[in-house]
Amino acid sequence: MQFGFSTNAFREYQLEDAIEELAAAGYDGVEILLDEPHLYPPNATEDEIARVRTVLDDNDIAISNANAFMLTAIEDFHHPSFIEPDEDYRRERIDYTLAALDTAADLGAPHISIEPGGPIPEEKSREWAMDTFVDGLREVADRAEAVGVDVMVEPEPDLLIETSDEFFDLVARIDSERVRCNFDAGHLYCVGEDPVALVADLDEFTTHYHLEDIPADRRHEHTQLGEGSMDIDGFLGELDDRGYDGFVTIELYPYEETPVETAREAMAYLEERGWA
């Protein structure tokens, strides 16, 4: 397997500088944040995209994923979501995601990861939220098919799609092979599931993984590898046993004050354990 690191920990850095740091740290790939201050699709120019591609080539590092989940350019990570009660506000998330697919295609990225619906509005039912997300996701899937980029729904605690069962319920309603799962091991661990066992269950839909450690109380707090309670060796061992040769991206966005050191320490952990 190959390892990437997400630039969402490098918000204090220019994207090109973050890419160079991650290549120097020994990563095979980089997850590019499709948001300010890195590469925001609604405003991304051809020159900006060309510069990113040049830096990737110069540093011999691939794109592990394009992150279209975390969106702060409009409001915050989760808003606007795919299930905002206000149709115009909801439209902003859909339009951003369509633009993200176009940018990913221009970059040569194989897929984007997206928010799993969003927080369910207090005044709306879960049924309404699912119907609304499905409507938006079908439009996104059409664009994904047109540009040849997968759109990966990423289950997350406290959002519409939290668990593997909820993900299966969602994809059963979407007639598109471009809709996939961004398997975030820590997120699934937080909601009481076993990421090791789920590798086989979700294999049909998974082409990319996120990895971080999680504290023993399973609160949603992305923690440096080896400093939480997850069975990281068991998880990576399961991927290895299944012959997975794609990317596992380390996602440690809370470490914005020390991104370079954090990325290097995560790589050192993987090397010490014999994974990288």
mmCIF file of C-alpha atoms in Angstrom:
data_model
loop_
_atom_site.group_PDB
_atom_site.id
_atom_site.type_symbol
_atom_site.label_atom_id
_atom_site.label_comp_id
_atom_site.label_asym_id
_atom_site.label_seq_id
_atom_site.Cartn_x
_atom_site.Cartn_y
_atom_site.Cartn_z
ATOM 1 C CA MET A 1 0.000 0.000 0.000
ATOM 2 C CA GLN A 2 0.983 3.647 -0.340
ATOM 3 C CA PHE A 3 0.766 6.443 2.206
ATOM 4 C CA GLY A 4 -0.341 10.025 1.785
ATOM 5 C CA PHE A 5 -0.821 12.929 4.157
ATOM 6 C CA SER A 6 -3.584 15.532 3.983
ATOM 7 C CA THR A 7 -2.750 19.191 3.476
ATOM 8 C CA ASN A 8 -5.681 20.145 5.712
ATOM 9 C CA ALA A 9 -3.073 20.201 8.505
ATOM 10 C CA PHE A 10 -1.047 22.726 6.471
ATOM 11 C CA ARG A 11 -3.469 25.650 6.378
ATOM 12 C CA GLU A 12 -0.672 27.983 7.482
ATOM 13 C CA TYR A 13 1.375 26.935 4.434
ATOM 14 C CA GLN A 14 1.091 27.585 0.735
ATOM 15 C CA LEU A 15 -0.065 24.421 -1.028
ATOM 16 C CA GLU A 16 3.142 24.110 -3.048
ATOM 17 C CA ASP A 17 5.243 24.349 0.131
ATOM 18 C CA ALA A 18 3.110 21.706 1.848
ATOM 19 C CA ILE A 19 3.577 19.342 -1.093
ATOM 20 C CA GLU A 20 7.349 19.789 -0.946
ATOM 21 C CA GLU A 21 7.411 19.149 2.811
ATOM 22 C CA LEU A 22 5.388 15.949 2.477
ATOM 23 C CA ALA A 23 7.555 14.661 -0.336
ATOM 24 C CA ALA A 24 10.633 15.343 1.790
ATOM 25 C CA ALA A 25 9.008 13.462 4.693
ATOM 26 C CA GLY A 26 8.798 10.349 2.541
ATOM 27 C CA TYR A 27 5.131 10.215 1.577
ATOM 28 C CA ASP A 28 4.042 8.631 -1.692
ATOM 29 C CA GLY A 29 1.064 10.932 -2.035
ATOM 30 C CA VAL A 30 -0.636 14.086 -0.866
ATOM 31 C CA GLU A 31 -4.313 14.763 -0.258
ATOM 32 C CA ILE A 32 -5.025 18.218 -1.645
ATOM 33 C CA LEU A 33 -7.447 20.411 0.283
ATOM 34 C CA LEU A 34 -9.931 21.906 -2.187
ATOM 35 C CA ASP A 35 -10.578 24.935 -0.008
ATOM 36 C CA GLU A 36 -8.976 28.201 0.938
ATOM 37 C CA PRO A 37 -6.101 28.789 1.505
ATOM 38 C CA HIS A 38 -5.025 25.982 -0.835
ATOM 39 C CA LEU A 39 -6.971 25.291 -4.037
ATOM 40 C CA TYR A 40 -10.569 26.542 -3.942
ATOM 41 C CA PRO A 41 -12.351 25.195 -7.056
ATOM 42 C CA PRO A 42 -14.744 28.097 -7.728
ATOM 43 C CA ASN A 43 -11.743 30.431 -7.998
ATOM 44 C CA ALA A 44 -8.983 28.067 -9.177
ATOM 45 C CA THR A 45 -7.324 29.223 -12.395
ATOM 46 C CA GLU A 46 -5.640 27.166 -15.087
ATOM 47 C CA ASP A 47 -2.286 28.665 -14.051
ATOM 48 C CA GLU A 48 -2.790 27.658 -10.402
ATOM 49 C CA ILE A 49 -3.691 24.105 -11.357
ATOM 50 C CA ALA A 50 -0.695 23.934 -13.698
ATOM 51 C CA ARG A 51 1.627 25.103 -10.898
ATOM 52 C CA VAL A 52 0.324 22.404 -8.564
ATOM 53 C CA ARG A 53 0.828 19.735 -11.205
ATOM 54 C CA THR A 54 4.378 20.972 -11.779
ATOM 55 C CA VAL A 55 5.221 20.820 -8.070
ATOM 56 C CA LEU A 56 3.801 17.309 -7.851
ATOM 57 C CA ASP A 57 5.884 16.193 -10.835
ATOM 58 C CA ASP A 58 9.042 17.919 -9.607
ATOM 59 C CA ASN A 59 8.736 16.176 -6.242
ATOM 60 C CA ASP A 60 7.683 12.803 -7.660
ATOM 61 C CA ILE A 61 4.603 12.656 -5.450
ATOM 62 C CA ALA A 62 1.076 11.636 -6.455
ATOM 63 C CA ILE A 63 -2.365 12.902 -5.435
ATOM 64 C CA SER A 64 -3.799 10.429 -2.950
ATOM 65 C CA ASN A 65 -7.155 12.223 -2.844
ATOM 66 C CA ALA A 66 -8.796 15.607 -3.338
ATOM 67 C CA ASN A 67 -10.574 16.701 -0.161
ATOM 68 C CA ALA A 68 -13.889 18.387 -0.989
ATOM 69 C CA PHE A 69 -15.330 17.701 2.456
ATOM 70 C CA MET A 70 -13.787 20.487 4.546
ATOM 71 C CA LEU A 71 -15.160 23.769 3.241
ATOM 72 C CA THR A 72 -14.396 26.962 5.146
ATOM 73 C CA ALA A 73 -14.398 29.410 2.231
ATOM 74 C CA ILE A 74 -18.151 29.919 2.613
ATOM 75 C CA GLU A 75 -18.825 29.299 6.332
ATOM 76 C CA ASP A 76 -17.319 26.292 8.161
ATOM 77 C CA PHE A 77 -16.495 22.599 7.710
ATOM 78 C CA HIS A 78 -20.129 21.452 7.718
ATOM 79 C CA HIS A 79 -22.027 24.457 6.355
ATOM 80 C CA PRO A 80 -23.386 24.866 3.819
ATOM 81 C CA SER A 81 -24.250 21.173 3.697
ATOM 82 C CA PHE A 82 -26.177 19.021 1.223
ATOM 83 C CA ILE A 83 -29.184 19.110 3.563
ATOM 84 C CA GLU A 84 -29.613 22.779 4.457
ATOM 85 C CA PRO A 85 -33.302 23.705 4.847
ATOM 86 C CA ASP A 86 -32.684 26.780 2.701
ATOM 87 C CA GLU A 87 -32.550 25.649 -0.928
ATOM 88 C CA ASP A 88 -30.274 28.474 -2.096
ATOM 89 C CA TYR A 89 -27.784 27.823 0.699
ATOM 90 C CA ARG A 90 -27.881 24.075 -0.037
ATOM 91 C CA ARG A 91 -27.218 24.899 -3.684
ATOM 92 C CA GLU A 92 -23.896 26.474 -2.704
ATOM 93 C CA ARG A 93 -22.583 23.105 -1.432
ATOM 94 C CA ILE A 94 -23.767 21.297 -4.555
ATOM 95 C CA ASP A 95 -22.241 23.878 -6.896
ATOM 96 C CA TYR A 96 -18.966 23.796 -4.956
ATOM 97 C CA THR A 97 -18.864 19.990 -5.254
ATOM 98 C CA LEU A 98 -19.497 20.134 -8.997
ATOM 99 C CA ALA A 99 -16.617 22.595 -9.321
ATOM 100 C CA ALA A 100 -14.454 20.333 -7.140
ATOM 101 C CA LEU A 101 -15.020 17.445 -9.546
ATOM 102 C CA ASP A 102 -13.933 19.613 -12.463
ATOM 103 C CA THR A 103 -10.809 20.740 -10.604
ATOM 104 C CA ALA A 104 -9.972 17.173 -9.598
ATOM 105 C CA ALA A 105 -10.246 16.115 -13.238
ATOM 106 C CA ASP A 106 -7.925 18.954 -14.273
ATOM 107 C CA LEU A 107 -5.429 17.862 -11.611
ATOM 108 C CA GLY A 108 -5.628 14.217 -12.661
ATOM 109 C CA ALA A 109 -6.957 13.202 -9.236
ATOM 110 C CA PRO A 110 -8.886 9.904 -9.252
ATOM 111 C CA HIS A 111 -11.496 10.926 -6.691
ATOM 112 C CA ILE A 112 -12.809 13.517 -4.268
ATOM 113 C CA SER A 113 -14.130 12.945 -0.742
ATOM 114 C CA ILE A 114 -17.306 14.738 0.346
ATOM 115 C CA GLU A 115 -19.401 15.452 3.407
ATOM 116 C CA PRO A 116 -21.939 12.688 4.203
ATOM 117 C CA GLY A 117 -24.962 14.928 3.892
ATOM 118 C CA GLY A 118 -24.349 17.178 6.888
ATOM 119 C CA PRO A 119 -25.828 17.733 10.346
ATOM 120 C CA ILE A 120 -29.551 16.938 10.291
ATOM 121 C CA PRO A 121 -31.455 20.226 10.822
ATOM 122 C CA GLU A 122 -33.448 20.221 14.051
ATOM 123 C CA GLU A 123 -36.647 21.144 12.250
ATOM 124 C CA LYS A 124 -36.317 18.368 9.644
ATOM 125 C CA SER A 125 -36.749 14.591 9.786
ATOM 126 C CA ARG A 126 -34.091 12.045 8.933
ATOM 127 C CA GLU A 127 -36.284 10.908 6.039
ATOM 128 C CA TRP A 128 -36.327 14.445 4.605
ATOM 129 C CA ALA A 129 -32.561 14.712 5.065
ATOM 130 C CA MET A 130 -31.900 11.421 3.244
ATOM 131 C CA ASP A 131 -34.217 12.315 0.367
ATOM 132 C CA THR A 132 -32.575 15.721 0.037
ATOM 133 C CA PHE A 133 -29.046 14.300 0.117
ATOM 134 C CA VAL A 134 -29.933 11.664 -2.461
ATOM 135 C CA ASP A 135 -31.293 14.352 -4.788
ATOM 136 C CA GLY A 136 -28.100 16.380 -4.533
ATOM 137 C CA LEU A 137 -25.836 13.356 -4.760
ATOM 138 C CA ARG A 138 -27.505 12.173 -7.949
ATOM 139 C CA GLU A 139 -26.651 15.477 -9.598
ATOM 140 C CA VAL A 140 -23.081 15.224 -8.318
ATOM 141 C CA ALA A 141 -22.839 11.628 -9.554
ATOM 142 C CA ASP A 142 -23.847 12.722 -13.052
ATOM 143 C CA ARG A 143 -20.947 15.188 -13.127
ATOM 144 C CA ALA A 144 -18.601 12.568 -11.660
ATOM 145 C CA GLU A 145 -19.475 10.208 -14.492
ATOM 146 C CA ALA A 146 -18.986 12.959 -17.072
ATOM 147 C CA VAL A 147 -15.489 13.938 -15.872
ATOM 148 C CA GLY A 148 -14.312 10.446 -14.868
ATOM 149 C CA VAL A 149 -13.713 11.181 -11.169
ATOM 150 C CA ASP A 150 -15.162 9.172 -8.287
ATOM 151 C CA VAL A 151 -17.110 10.956 -5.550
ATOM 152 C CA MET A 152 -16.508 9.318 -2.172
ATOM 153 C CA VAL A 153 -18.976 9.828 0.661
ATOM 154 C CA GLU A 154 -17.129 9.887 3.984
ATOM 155 C CA PRO A 155 -19.179 8.673 6.992
ATOM 156 C CA GLU A 156 -18.585 10.884 10.025
ATOM 157 C CA PRO A 157 -19.904 11.004 13.611
ATOM 158 C CA ASP A 158 -22.879 13.322 14.178
ATOM 159 C CA LEU A 159 -23.632 13.773 10.480
ATOM 160 C CA LEU A 160 -26.347 12.191 8.348
ATOM 161 C CA ILE A 161 -24.273 9.145 7.363
ATOM 162 C CA GLU A 162 -22.315 7.905 10.384
ATOM 163 C CA THR A 163 -22.176 4.116 10.091
ATOM 164 C CA SER A 164 -21.501 1.457 7.487
ATOM 165 C CA ASP A 165 -25.173 0.421 7.466
ATOM 166 C CA GLU A 166 -26.219 3.997 6.765
ATOM 167 C CA PHE A 167 -23.708 4.152 3.925
ATOM 168 C CA PHE A 168 -25.116 0.937 2.429
ATOM 169 C CA ASP A 169 -28.634 2.392 2.671
ATOM 170 C CA LEU A 170 -27.438 5.470 0.792
ATOM 171 C CA VAL A 171 -25.636 3.749 -2.094
ATOM 172 C CA ALA A 172 -28.607 1.441 -2.620
ATOM 173 C CA ARG A 173 -30.516 4.554 -3.684
ATOM 174 C CA ILE A 174 -27.854 5.883 -6.088
ATOM 175 C CA ASP A 175 -27.484 4.262 -9.491
ATOM 176 C CA SER A 176 -23.866 5.206 -10.161
ATOM 177 C CA GLU A 177 -20.624 3.285 -9.899
ATOM 178 C CA ARG A 178 -18.854 6.622 -9.374
ATOM 179 C CA VAL A 179 -20.328 6.968 -5.855
ATOM 180 C CA ARG A 180 -17.878 5.310 -3.495
ATOM 181 C CA CYS A 181 -16.851 5.316 0.180
ATOM 182 C CA ASN A 182 -14.010 7.286 1.696
ATOM 183 C CA PHE A 183 -13.272 4.795 4.478
ATOM 184 C CA ASP A 184 -12.128 6.844 7.463
ATOM 185 C CA ALA A 185 -11.044 4.254 10.017
ATOM 186 C CA GLY A 186 -11.161 6.663 12.938
ATOM 187 C CA HIS A 187 -14.661 7.883 12.149
ATOM 188 C CA LEU A 188 -16.043 4.359 12.049
ATOM 189 C CA TYR A 189 -14.225 3.528 15.284
ATOM 190 C CA CYS A 190 -15.818 6.584 16.927
ATOM 191 C CA VAL A 191 -19.341 5.309 16.228
ATOM 192 C CA GLY A 192 -18.601 1.916 17.767
ATOM 193 C CA GLU A 193 -17.691 -0.086 14.684
ATOM 194 C CA ASP A 194 -14.609 -2.237 14.093
ATOM 195 C CA PRO A 195 -12.582 -0.798 11.188
ATOM 196 C CA VAL A 196 -10.641 -4.049 10.777
ATOM 197 C CA ALA A 197 -13.807 -6.096 10.227
ATOM 198 C CA LEU A 198 -15.336 -3.439 7.979
ATOM 199 C CA VAL A 199 -12.489 -3.566 5.449
ATOM 200 C CA ALA A 200 -14.011 -6.682 3.889
ATOM 201 C CA ASP A 201 -17.599 -5.421 4.210
ATOM 202 C CA LEU A 202 -16.890 -2.128 2.449
ATOM 203 C CA ASP A 203 -14.269 -3.405 0.034
ATOM 204 C CA GLU A 204 -16.626 -3.259 -2.957
ATOM 205 C CA PHE A 205 -17.071 0.492 -2.483
ATOM 206 C CA THR A 206 -13.669 1.589 -1.168
ATOM 207 C CA THR A 207 -10.749 2.891 -3.195
ATOM 208 C CA HIS A 208 -9.204 5.177 -0.560
ATOM 209 C CA TYR A 209 -8.731 5.204 3.206
ATOM 210 C CA HIS A 210 -8.214 7.872 5.843
ATOM 211 C CA LEU A 211 -6.286 6.965 8.963
ATOM 212 C CA GLU A 212 -5.702 8.681 12.289
ATOM 213 C CA ASP A 213 -5.677 7.451 15.860
ATOM 214 C CA ILE A 214 -8.618 8.019 18.231
ATOM 215 C CA PRO A 215 -8.655 8.300 22.055
ATOM 216 C CA ALA A 216 -9.826 5.383 24.190
ATOM 217 C CA ASP A 217 -13.203 7.009 24.900
ATOM 218 C CA ARG A 218 -13.840 7.063 21.136
ATOM 219 C CA ARG A 219 -14.499 10.796 21.016
ATOM 220 C CA HIS A 220 -14.053 12.296 17.569
ATOM 221 C CA GLU A 221 -10.563 13.698 18.006
ATOM 222 C CA HIS A 222 -7.965 13.008 15.325
ATOM 223 C CA THR A 223 -4.866 11.918 17.237
ATOM 224 C CA GLN A 224 -1.286 11.154 16.190
ATOM 225 C CA LEU A 225 -0.680 7.545 15.205
ATOM 226 C CA GLY A 226 0.197 5.415 18.218
ATOM 227 C CA GLU A 227 -1.165 7.920 20.748
ATOM 228 C CA GLY A 228 -4.744 6.627 20.783
ATOM 229 C CA SER A 229 -6.439 3.273 21.202
ATOM 230 C CA MET A 230 -7.088 2.064 17.662
ATOM 231 C CA ASP A 231 -5.671 -1.211 16.366
ATOM 232 C CA ILE A 232 -3.642 0.426 13.625
ATOM 233 C CA ASP A 233 -1.488 -2.638 13.003
ATOM 234 C CA GLY A 234 -4.588 -4.805 12.700
ATOM 235 C CA PHE A 235 -6.184 -2.372 10.279
ATOM 236 C CA LEU A 236 -3.128 -1.996 8.041
ATOM 237 C CA GLY A 237 -2.488 -5.727 8.299
ATOM 238 C CA GLU A 238 -5.975 -6.429 6.975
ATOM 239 C CA LEU A 239 -5.375 -4.120 4.011
ATOM 240 C CA ASP A 240 -2.022 -5.772 3.384
ATOM 241 C CA ASP A 241 -3.493 -9.275 3.581
ATOM 242 C CA ARG A 242 -6.103 -8.299 1.003
ATOM 243 C CA GLY A 243 -3.402 -7.028 -1.374
ATOM 244 C CA TYR A 244 -4.511 -3.403 -1.236
ATOM 245 C CA ASP A 245 -2.055 -1.286 -3.224
ATOM 246 C CA GLY A 246 -3.850 2.061 -3.160
ATOM 247 C CA PHE A 247 -3.515 5.010 -0.784
ATOM 248 C CA VAL A 248 -4.008 5.328 2.939
ATOM 249 C CA THR A 249 -3.984 9.051 3.730
ATOM 250 C CA ILE A 250 -3.051 10.185 7.220
ATOM 251 C CA GLU A 251 -5.458 12.939 8.282
ATOM 252 C CA LEU A 252 -4.332 14.990 11.269
ATOM 253 C CA TYR A 253 -5.905 18.395 10.645
ATOM 254 C CA PRO A 254 -5.942 19.454 14.354
ATOM 255 C CA TYR A 255 -2.125 19.713 14.245
ATOM 256 C CA GLU A 256 -1.995 22.989 12.292
ATOM 257 C CA GLU A 257 0.625 24.478 14.610
ATOM 258 C CA THR A 258 3.106 21.653 13.928
ATOM 259 C CA PRO A 259 2.194 20.102 10.564
ATOM 260 C CA VAL A 260 5.708 19.296 9.373
ATOM 261 C CA GLU A 261 6.731 17.655 12.637
ATOM 262 C CA THR A 262 3.395 15.815 12.837
ATOM 263 C CA ALA A 263 3.718 14.452 9.297
ATOM 264 C CA ARG A 264 7.273 13.308 9.955
ATOM 265 C CA GLU A 265 6.335 11.667 13.248
ATOM 266 C CA ALA A 266 3.463 9.808 11.575
ATOM 267 C CA MET A 267 5.823 8.557 8.877
ATOM 268 C CA ALA A 268 8.354 7.519 11.517
ATOM 269 C CA TYR A 269 5.630 5.517 13.257
ATOM 270 C CA LEU A 270 4.719 3.751 10.013
ATOM 271 C CA GLU A 271 8.361 3.013 9.272
ATOM 272 C CA GLU A 272 9.063 1.723 12.765
ATOM 273 C CA ARG A 273 6.099 -0.653 12.495
ATOM 274 C CA GLY A 274 7.262 -1.861 9.096
ATOM 275 C CA TRP A 275 4.414 -0.416 7.050
ATOM 276 C CA ALA A 276 6.334 2.212 5.101
#
